[in-house]
């Protein structure tokens, strides 16, 4: 059961992050952020499909209360990385699920780097 709770928490935070990214993208579109959004939507779908309908929960934070600054999004990605690390260290994790989680963790790490690149381009340009 701890693994299922970890996946639910990751999914909740992924969806919260996705909502925030969509709002940032709507305010200031960029090709890099668009790519991150596409991968994030896929990641949320993959995790959602690993849970039963009963186990799925939506983000507890409404989209209107989300901060829209890039540094906040980068921090959200760092938090997600820690959640993935915690889930990967749960005893008895299925090897197939571990592979999926490692792949999604890698995408979150890439998203963090991409968001940092967007932030740097905004401060330089």
CSV table of N, CA and C in Angstrom, one decimal:
chain,number,residue,atom,x,y,z
A,1,UNK,N,0.8,-1.2,0.0
A,1,UNK,CA,0.0,0.0,0.0
A,1,UNK,C,0.8,1.3,0.0
A,2,UNK,N,2.0,1.3,0.6
A,2,UNK,CA,2.8,2.6,0.6
A,2,UNK,C,3.1,2.9,-0.9
A,3,UNK,N,3.3,2.0,-1.7
A,3,UNK,CA,3.7,2.3,-3.1
A,3,UNK,C,2.5,2.9,-3.8
A,4,UNK,N,1.3,2.4,-3.6
A,4,UNK,CA,0.1,3.0,-4.2
A,4,UNK,C,-0.1,4.5,-3.8
A,5,UNK,N,0.2,4.7,-2.5
A,5,UNK,CA,0.1,6.1,-1.9
A,5,UNK,C,1.1,7.0,-2.6
A,6,UNK,N,2.3,6.4,-2.8
A,6,UNK,CA,3.4,7.2,-3.4
A,6,UNK,C,3.0,7.6,-4.8
A,7,UNK,N,2.4,6.6,-5.6
A,7,UNK,CA,2.1,6.9,-7.0
A,7,UNK,C,0.9,7.9,-7.0
A,8,UNK,N,0.0,7.8,-6.1
A,8,UNK,CA,-1.1,8.8,-6.0
A,8,UNK,C,-0.6,10.2,-5.7
A,9,UNK,N,0.4,10.3,-4.8
A,9,UNK,CA,1.0,11.6,-4.5
A,9,UNK,C,1.8,12.1,-5.7
A,10,UNK,N,2.5,11.2,-6.4
A,10,UNK,CA,3.2,11.7,-7.6
A,10,UNK,C,2.3,12.2,-8.7
A,11,UNK,N,1.2,11.4,-8.9
A,11,UNK,CA,0.2,11.8,-9.9
A,11,UNK,C,-0.4,13.1,-9.5
A,12,UNK,N,-0.8,13.3,-8.3
A,12,UNK,CA,-1.4,14.6,-7.8
A,12,UNK,C,-0.4,15.7,-8.1
A,13,UNK,N,0.8,15.6,-7.7
A,13,UNK,CA,1.8,16.7,-8.0
A,13,UNK,C,2.1,16.9,-9.4
A,14,UNK,N,2.1,15.8,-10.2
A,14,UNK,CA,2.3,15.9,-11.7
A,14,UNK,C,1.2,16.7,-12.3
A,15,UNK,N,-0.1,16.5,-11.9
A,15,UNK,CA,-1.2,17.2,-12.4
A,15,UNK,C,-1.2,18.6,-11.9
A,16,UNK,N,-0.8,18.9,-10.7
A,16,UNK,CA,-0.7,20.3,-10.2
A,16,UNK,C,0.4,21.0,-11.0
A,17,UNK,N,1.5,20.4,-11.3
A,17,UNK,CA,2.6,21.0,-12.1
A,17,UNK,C,2.1,21.2,-13.5
A,18,UNK,N,1.4,20.2,-14.1
A,18,UNK,CA,0.8,20.4,-15.4
A,18,UNK,C,-0.1,21.6,-15.5
A,19,UNK,N,-1.0,21.7,-14.5
A,19,UNK,CA,-1.9,22.9,-14.5
A,19,UNK,C,-1.1,24.2,-14.5
A,20,UNK,N,-0.1,24.3,-13.7
A,20,UNK,CA,0.7,25.5,-13.6
A,20,UNK,C,1.5,25.7,-14.9
A,21,UNK,N,2.0,24.7,-15.5
A,21,UNK,CA,2.8,24.9,-16.7
A,21,UNK,C,1.8,25.3,-17.8
A,22,UNK,N,0.6,24.8,-17.9
A,22,UNK,CA,-0.3,25.2,-18.9
A,22,UNK,C,-0.7,26.7,-18.7
A,23,UNK,N,-0.8,27.2,-17.5
A,23,UNK,CA,-1.1,28.6,-17.3
A,23,UNK,C,0.1,29.5,-17.7
A,24,UNK,N,1.3,29.0,-17.4
A,24,UNK,CA,2.5,29.8,-17.8
A,24,UNK,C,2.6,29.8,-19.3
A,25,UNK,N,2.3,28.7,-19.9
A,25,UNK,CA,2.4,28.6,-21.4
A,25,UNK,C,1.4,29.5,-22.0
A,26,UNK,N,0.2,29.5,-21.5
A,26,UNK,CA,-0.9,30.3,-22.0
A,26,UNK,C,-0.5,31.8,-22.0
A,27,UNK,N,0.2,32.2,-20.9
A,27,UNK,CA,0.6,33.6,-20.7
A,27,UNK,C,1.7,34.0,-21.6
A,28,UNK,N,2.7,33.0,-21.8
A,28,UNK,CA,3.9,33.3,-22.6
A,28,UNK,C,4.4,32.0,-23.3
A,29,UNK,N,3.8,31.7,-24.5
A,29,UNK,CA,4.2,30.5,-25.1
A,29,UNK,C,5.6,30.4,-25.6
A,30,UNK,N,6.2,29.2,-25.5
A,30,UNK,CA,7.6,29.0,-26.0
A,30,UNK,C,7.7,27.6,-26.5
A,31,UNK,N,8.5,27.3,-27.5
A,31,UNK,CA,8.6,26.0,-28.0
A,31,UNK,C,9.1,25.0,-27.0
A,32,UNK,N,10.0,25.4,-26.1
A,32,UNK,CA,10.6,24.5,-25.1
A,32,UNK,C,9.5,24.1,-24.1
A,33,UNK,N,8.7,25.1,-23.7
A,33,UNK,CA,7.7,24.8,-22.7
A,33,UNK,C,6.6,23.9,-23.3
A,34,UNK,N,6.3,24.1,-24.6
A,34,UNK,CA,5.4,23.3,-25.3
A,34,UNK,C,5.8,21.8,-25.3
A,35,UNK,N,7.1,21.6,-25.5
A,35,UNK,CA,7.6,20.2,-25.5
A,35,UNK,C,7.5,19.6,-24.1
A,36,UNK,N,7.8,20.4,-23.1
A,36,UNK,CA,7.7,19.9,-21.7
A,36,UNK,C,6.2,19.6,-21.4
A,37,UNK,N,5.3,20.4,-21.9
A,37,UNK,CA,3.8,20.1,-21.6
A,37,UNK,C,3.4,18.8,-22.3
A,38,UNK,N,3.9,18.6,-23.5
A,38,UNK,CA,3.5,17.3,-24.2
A,38,UNK,C,4.0,16.1,-23.4
A,39,UNK,N,5.2,16.2,-22.9
A,39,UNK,CA,5.8,15.1,-22.1
A,39,UNK,C,5.1,14.9,-20.8
A,40,UNK,N,4.7,16.0,-20.2
A,40,UNK,CA,4.0,16.0,-18.9
A,40,UNK,C,2.6,15.4,-19.0
A,41,UNK,N,1.9,15.8,-20.1
A,41,UNK,CA,0.6,15.2,-20.3
A,41,UNK,C,0.7,13.7,-20.4
A,42,UNK,N,1.7,13.2,-21.2
A,42,UNK,CA,1.9,11.8,-21.4
A,42,UNK,C,2.2,11.1,-20.0
A,43,UNK,N,3.1,11.7,-19.3
A,43,UNK,CA,3.5,11.2,-18.0
A,43,UNK,C,2.3,11.0,-17.0
A,44,UNK,N,1.4,12.0,-17.0
A,44,UNK,CA,0.2,12.0,-16.2
A,44,UNK,C,-0.7,10.8,-16.6
A,45,UNK,N,-0.8,10.7,-17.9
A,45,UNK,CA,-1.6,9.6,-18.5
A,45,UNK,C,-1.1,8.2,-18.1
A,46,UNK,N,0.2,8.1,-18.2
A,46,UNK,CA,0.8,6.8,-17.9
A,46,UNK,C,0.5,6.4,-16.4
A,47,UNK,N,0.8,7.4,-15.5
A,47,UNK,CA,0.5,7.1,-14.1
A,47,UNK,C,-1.0,6.9,-13.8
A,48,UNK,N,-1.8,7.7,-14.5
A,48,UNK,CA,-3.2,7.6,-14.2
A,48,UNK,C,-3.7,6.2,-14.6
A,49,UNK,N,-3.1,5.6,-15.7
A,49,UNK,CA,-3.5,4.3,-16.1
A,49,UNK,C,-3.0,3.2,-15.2
A,50,UNK,N,-2.0,3.5,-14.3
A,50,UNK,CA,-1.5,2.5,-13.4
A,50,UNK,C,-2.4,2.4,-12.1
A,51,UNK,N,-3.3,3.3,-12.0
A,51,UNK,CA,-4.2,3.4,-10.8
A,51,UNK,C,-5.6,3.0,-11.2
A,52,UNK,N,-6.4,2.5,-10.3
A,52,UNK,CA,-7.8,2.3,-10.5
A,52,UNK,C,-8.5,3.6,-10.3
A,53,UNK,N,-9.7,3.7,-10.9
A,53,UNK,CA,-10.4,5.0,-10.7
A,53,UNK,C,-10.6,5.4,-9.3
A,54,UNK,N,-10.8,4.4,-8.4
A,54,UNK,CA,-11.0,4.7,-7.0
A,54,UNK,C,-9.8,5.3,-6.4
A,55,UNK,N,-8.6,4.9,-6.8
A,55,UNK,CA,-7.4,5.4,-6.2
A,55,UNK,C,-7.0,6.8,-6.7
A,56,UNK,N,-7.5,7.2,-7.8
A,56,UNK,CA,-7.1,8.5,-8.4
A,56,UNK,C,-7.7,9.7,-7.7
A,57,UNK,N,-6.9,10.7,-7.4
A,57,UNK,CA,-7.5,11.9,-6.9
A,57,UNK,C,-6.9,13.1,-7.7
A,58,UNK,N,-7.7,14.1,-7.7
A,58,UNK,CA,-7.3,15.4,-8.4
A,58,UNK,C,-6.5,16.2,-7.4
A,59,UNK,N,-5.7,17.1,-7.9
A,59,UNK,CA,-4.9,18.0,-7.1
A,59,UNK,C,-5.8,18.7,-6.1
A,60,UNK,N,-5.3,18.8,-4.9
A,60,UNK,CA,-6.1,19.5,-3.9
A,60,UNK,C,-6.0,21.0,-4.0
A,61,UNK,N,-5.0,21.5,-4.8
A,61,UNK,CA,-4.9,23.0,-5.0
A,61,UNK,C,-5.6,23.4,-6.3
A,62,UNK,N,-6.5,24.3,-6.2
A,62,UNK,CA,-7.2,24.7,-7.4
A,62,UNK,C,-6.2,25.5,-8.3
A,63,UNK,N,-6.4,25.4,-9.6
A,63,UNK,CA,-5.5,26.0,-10.5
A,63,UNK,C,-5.3,27.5,-10.3
A,64,UNK,N,-6.4,28.2,-9.9
A,64,UNK,CA,-6.3,29.6,-9.7
A,64,UNK,C,-5.3,30.0,-8.6
A,65,UNK,N,-5.0,29.1,-7.7
A,65,UNK,CA,-4.1,29.5,-6.6
A,65,UNK,C,-2.7,29.2,-6.9
A,66,UNK,N,-2.4,28.6,-8.1
A,66,UNK,CA,-1.0,28.2,-8.4
A,66,UNK,C,-0.2,29.4,-8.7
A,67,UNK,N,1.1,29.4,-8.3
A,67,UNK,CA,2.0,30.5,-8.6
A,67,UNK,C,2.4,30.2,-10.1
A,68,UNK,N,2.7,31.3,-10.8
A,68,UNK,CA,2.9,31.2,-12.2
A,68,UNK,C,4.4,31.5,-12.6
A,69,UNK,N,5.2,31.7,-11.6
A,69,UNK,CA,6.6,32.0,-12.0
A,69,UNK,C,7.4,30.8,-12.3
A,70,UNK,N,8.4,30.9,-13.2
A,70,UNK,CA,9.2,29.8,-13.6
A,70,UNK,C,10.0,29.2,-12.4
A,71,UNK,N,10.5,30.0,-11.5
A,71,UNK,CA,11.2,29.4,-10.4
A,71,UNK,C,10.4,28.5,-9.5
A,72,UNK,N,9.1,28.8,-9.4
A,72,UNK,CA,8.1,28.0,-8.7
A,72,UNK,C,7.9,26.6,-9.4
A,73,UNK,N,7.9,26.7,-10.7
A,73,UNK,CA,7.7,25.5,-11.5
A,73,UNK,C,9.0,24.6,-11.4
A,74,UNK,N,10.1,25.2,-11.4
A,74,UNK,CA,11.4,24.5,-11.2
A,74,UNK,C,11.4,23.8,-9.8
A,75,UNK,N,11.0,24.5,-8.8
A,75,UNK,CA,10.9,23.9,-7.5
A,75,UNK,C,9.9,22.8,-7.4
A,76,UNK,N,8.8,22.9,-8.1
A,76,UNK,CA,7.8,21.8,-8.2
A,76,UNK,C,8.5,20.5,-8.8
A,77,UNK,N,9.3,20.8,-9.8
A,77,UNK,CA,10.0,19.6,-10.5
A,77,UNK,C,11.0,19.0,-9.5
A,78,UNK,N,11.7,19.8,-8.7
A,78,UNK,CA,12.6,19.2,-7.7
A,78,UNK,C,11.8,18.4,-6.7
A,79,UNK,N,10.7,18.9,-6.3
A,79,UNK,CA,9.8,18.1,-5.4
A,79,UNK,C,9.4,16.8,-6.0
A,80,UNK,N,9.0,16.8,-7.3
A,80,UNK,CA,8.6,15.6,-8.0
A,80,UNK,C,9.8,14.6,-8.0
A,81,UNK,N,11.0,15.1,-8.3
A,81,UNK,CA,12.1,14.2,-8.3
A,81,UNK,C,12.3,13.4,-7.0
A,82,UNK,N,12.1,14.2,-5.9
A,82,UNK,CA,12.2,13.5,-4.6
A,82,UNK,C,11.1,12.5,-4.4
A,83,UNK,N,9.9,12.8,-4.9
A,83,UNK,CA,8.8,11.8,-4.8
A,83,UNK,C,9.1,10.6,-5.6
A,84,UNK,N,9.6,10.7,-6.8
A,84,UNK,CA,10.0,9.6,-7.6
A,84,UNK,C,11.1,8.7,-6.9
A,85,UNK,N,12.1,9.4,-6.3
A,85,UNK,CA,13.1,8.7,-5.6
A,85,UNK,C,12.5,7.9,-4.5
A,86,UNK,N,11.6,8.5,-3.7
A,86,UNK,CA,11.0,7.8,-2.6
A,86,UNK,C,10.2,6.6,-3.1
A,87,UNK,N,9.5,6.7,-4.1
A,87,UNK,CA,8.7,5.6,-4.7
A,87,UNK,C,9.6,4.5,-5.2
A,88,UNK,N,10.7,4.8,-5.8
A,88,UNK,CA,11.6,3.8,-6.3
A,88,UNK,C,12.3,3.0,-5.2
A,89,UNK,N,12.3,3.6,-4.0
A,89,UNK,CA,13.0,2.9,-2.9
A,89,UNK,C,12.0,2.1,-2.0
A,90,UNK,N,10.7,2.0,-2.4
A,90,UNK,CA,9.7,1.2,-1.7
A,90,UNK,C,10.0,-0.2,-1.9
A,91,UNK,N,10.1,-1.0,-0.8
A,91,UNK,CA,10.4,-2.4,-0.9
A,91,UNK,C,9.3,-3.2,-1.7
A,92,UNK,N,9.7,-4.1,-2.5
A,92,UNK,CA,8.8,-5.0,-3.2
A,92,UNK,C,8.2,-4.3,-4.4
A,93,UNK,N,8.9,-3.3,-5.0
A,93,UNK,CA,8.3,-2.7,-6.2
A,93,UNK,C,8.5,-3.6,-7.4
A,94,UNK,N,7.5,-3.7,-8.2
A,94,UNK,CA,7.4,-4.5,-9.4
A,94,UNK,C,8.5,-4.0,-10.3
A,95,UNK,N,9.3,-4.8,-10.9
A,95,UNK,CA,10.4,-4.3,-11.9
A,95,UNK,C,9.8,-3.5,-13.0
A,96,UNK,N,8.7,-3.9,-13.6
A,96,UNK,CA,8.1,-3.2,-14.7
A,96,UNK,C,7.7,-1.8,-14.2
A,97,UNK,N,7.1,-1.7,-13.1
A,97,UNK,CA,6.7,-0.4,-12.5
A,97,UNK,C,7.9,0.5,-12.2
A,98,UNK,N,9.0,-0.2,-11.7
A,98,UNK,CA,10.2,0.6,-11.4
A,98,UNK,C,10.8,1.2,-12.7
A,99,UNK,N,10.7,0.4,-13.8
A,99,UNK,CA,11.2,0.9,-15.1
A,99,UNK,C,10.4,2.1,-15.5
A,100,UNK,N,9.1,2.0,-15.4
A,100,UNK,CA,8.2,3.1,-15.8
A,100,UNK,C,8.5,4.3,-14.9
A,101,UNK,N,8.6,4.1,-13.6
A,101,UNK,CA,8.9,5.3,-12.7
A,101,UNK,C,10.3,5.9,-13.0
A,102,UNK,N,11.3,5.1,-13.3
A,102,UNK,CA,12.6,5.7,-13.7
A,102,UNK,C,12.5,6.5,-15.0
A,103,UNK,N,11.8,6.0,-15.9
A,103,UNK,CA,11.6,6.7,-17.2
A,103,UNK,C,10.9,8.1,-17.0
A,104,UNK,N,9.8,8.0,-16.1
A,104,UNK,CA,9.1,9.3,-15.8
A,104,UNK,C,9.9,10.2,-15.0
A,105,UNK,N,10.7,9.7,-14.1
A,105,UNK,CA,11.6,10.5,-13.3
A,105,UNK,C,12.6,11.2,-14.2
A,106,UNK,N,13.1,10.5,-15.2
A,106,UNK,CA,14.0,11.1,-16.2
A,106,UNK,C,13.4,12.2,-16.9
A,107,UNK,N,12.1,12.1,-17.3
A,107,UNK,CA,11.4,13.1,-18.0
A,107,UNK,C,11.2,14.4,-17.1
A,108,UNK,N,11.0,14.1,-15.8
A,108,UNK,CA,10.8,15.2,-14.8
A,108,UNK,C,12.1,16.0,-14.7
A,109,UNK,N,13.2,15.2,-14.7
A,109,UNK,CA,14.5,15.9,-14.6
A,109,UNK,C,14.8,16.7,-15.8
A,110,UNK,N,14.5,16.2,-17.0
A,110,UNK,CA,14.6,16.9,-18.2
A,110,UNK,C,13.7,18.2,-18.2
A,111,UNK,N,12.5,18.0,-17.7
A,111,UNK,CA,11.6,19.2,-17.6
A,111,UNK,C,12.2,20.3,-16.8
A,112,UNK,N,12.9,19.9,-15.7
A,112,UNK,CA,13.5,20.9,-14.8
A,112,UNK,C,14.6,21.6,-15.5
A,113,UNK,N,15.4,20.9,-16.3
A,113,UNK,CA,16.5,21.5,-17.0
A,113,UNK,C,15.9,22.5,-18.1
A,114,UNK,N,14.8,22.0,-18.8
A,114,UNK,CA,14.2,22.8,-19.8
A,114,UNK,C,13.6,24.1,-19.2
A,115,UNK,N,12.9,24.0,-18.1
A,115,UNK,CA,12.4,25.2,-17.4
A,115,UNK,C,13.5,26.1,-17.0
A,116,UNK,N,14.6,25.6,-16.5
A,116,UNK,CA,15.7,26.5,-16.2
A,116,UNK,C,16.3,27.2,-17.4
A,117,UNK,N,16.3,26.5,-18.6
A,117,UNK,CA,16.8,27.1,-19.8
A,117,UNK,C,15.8,28.2,-20.2
A,118,UNK,N,14.5,28.0,-20.1
A,118,UNK,CA,13.5,29.0,-20.4
A,118,UNK,C,13.7,30.2,-19.5
A,119,UNK,N,13.9,30.0,-18.2
A,119,UNK,CA,14.1,31.0,-17.2
A,119,UNK,C,15.4,31.8,-17.6
A,120,UNK,N,16.5,31.2,-17.9
A,120,UNK,CA,17.7,31.9,-18.3
A,120,UNK,C,17.5,32.7,-19.6
A,121,UNK,N,16.7,32.2,-20.5
A,121,UNK,CA,16.5,33.0,-21.8
A,121,UNK,C,15.7,34.2,-21.5
A,122,UNK,N,14.8,34.1,-20.5
A,122,UNK,CA,13.9,35.3,-20.1
A,122,UNK,C,14.8,36.3,-19.4
A,123,UNK,N,15.7,35.9,-18.6
A,123,UNK,CA,16.6,36.9,-17.9
A,123,UNK,C,17.6,37.5,-18.8
A,124,UNK,N,18.1,36.8,-19.8
A,124,UNK,CA,19.1,37.3,-20.7
A,124,UNK,C,18.5,38.1,-21.7
A,125,UNK,N,17.4,37.7,-22.3
A,125,UNK,CA,16.7,38.4,-23.4
A,125,UNK,C,15.9,39.4,-23.0
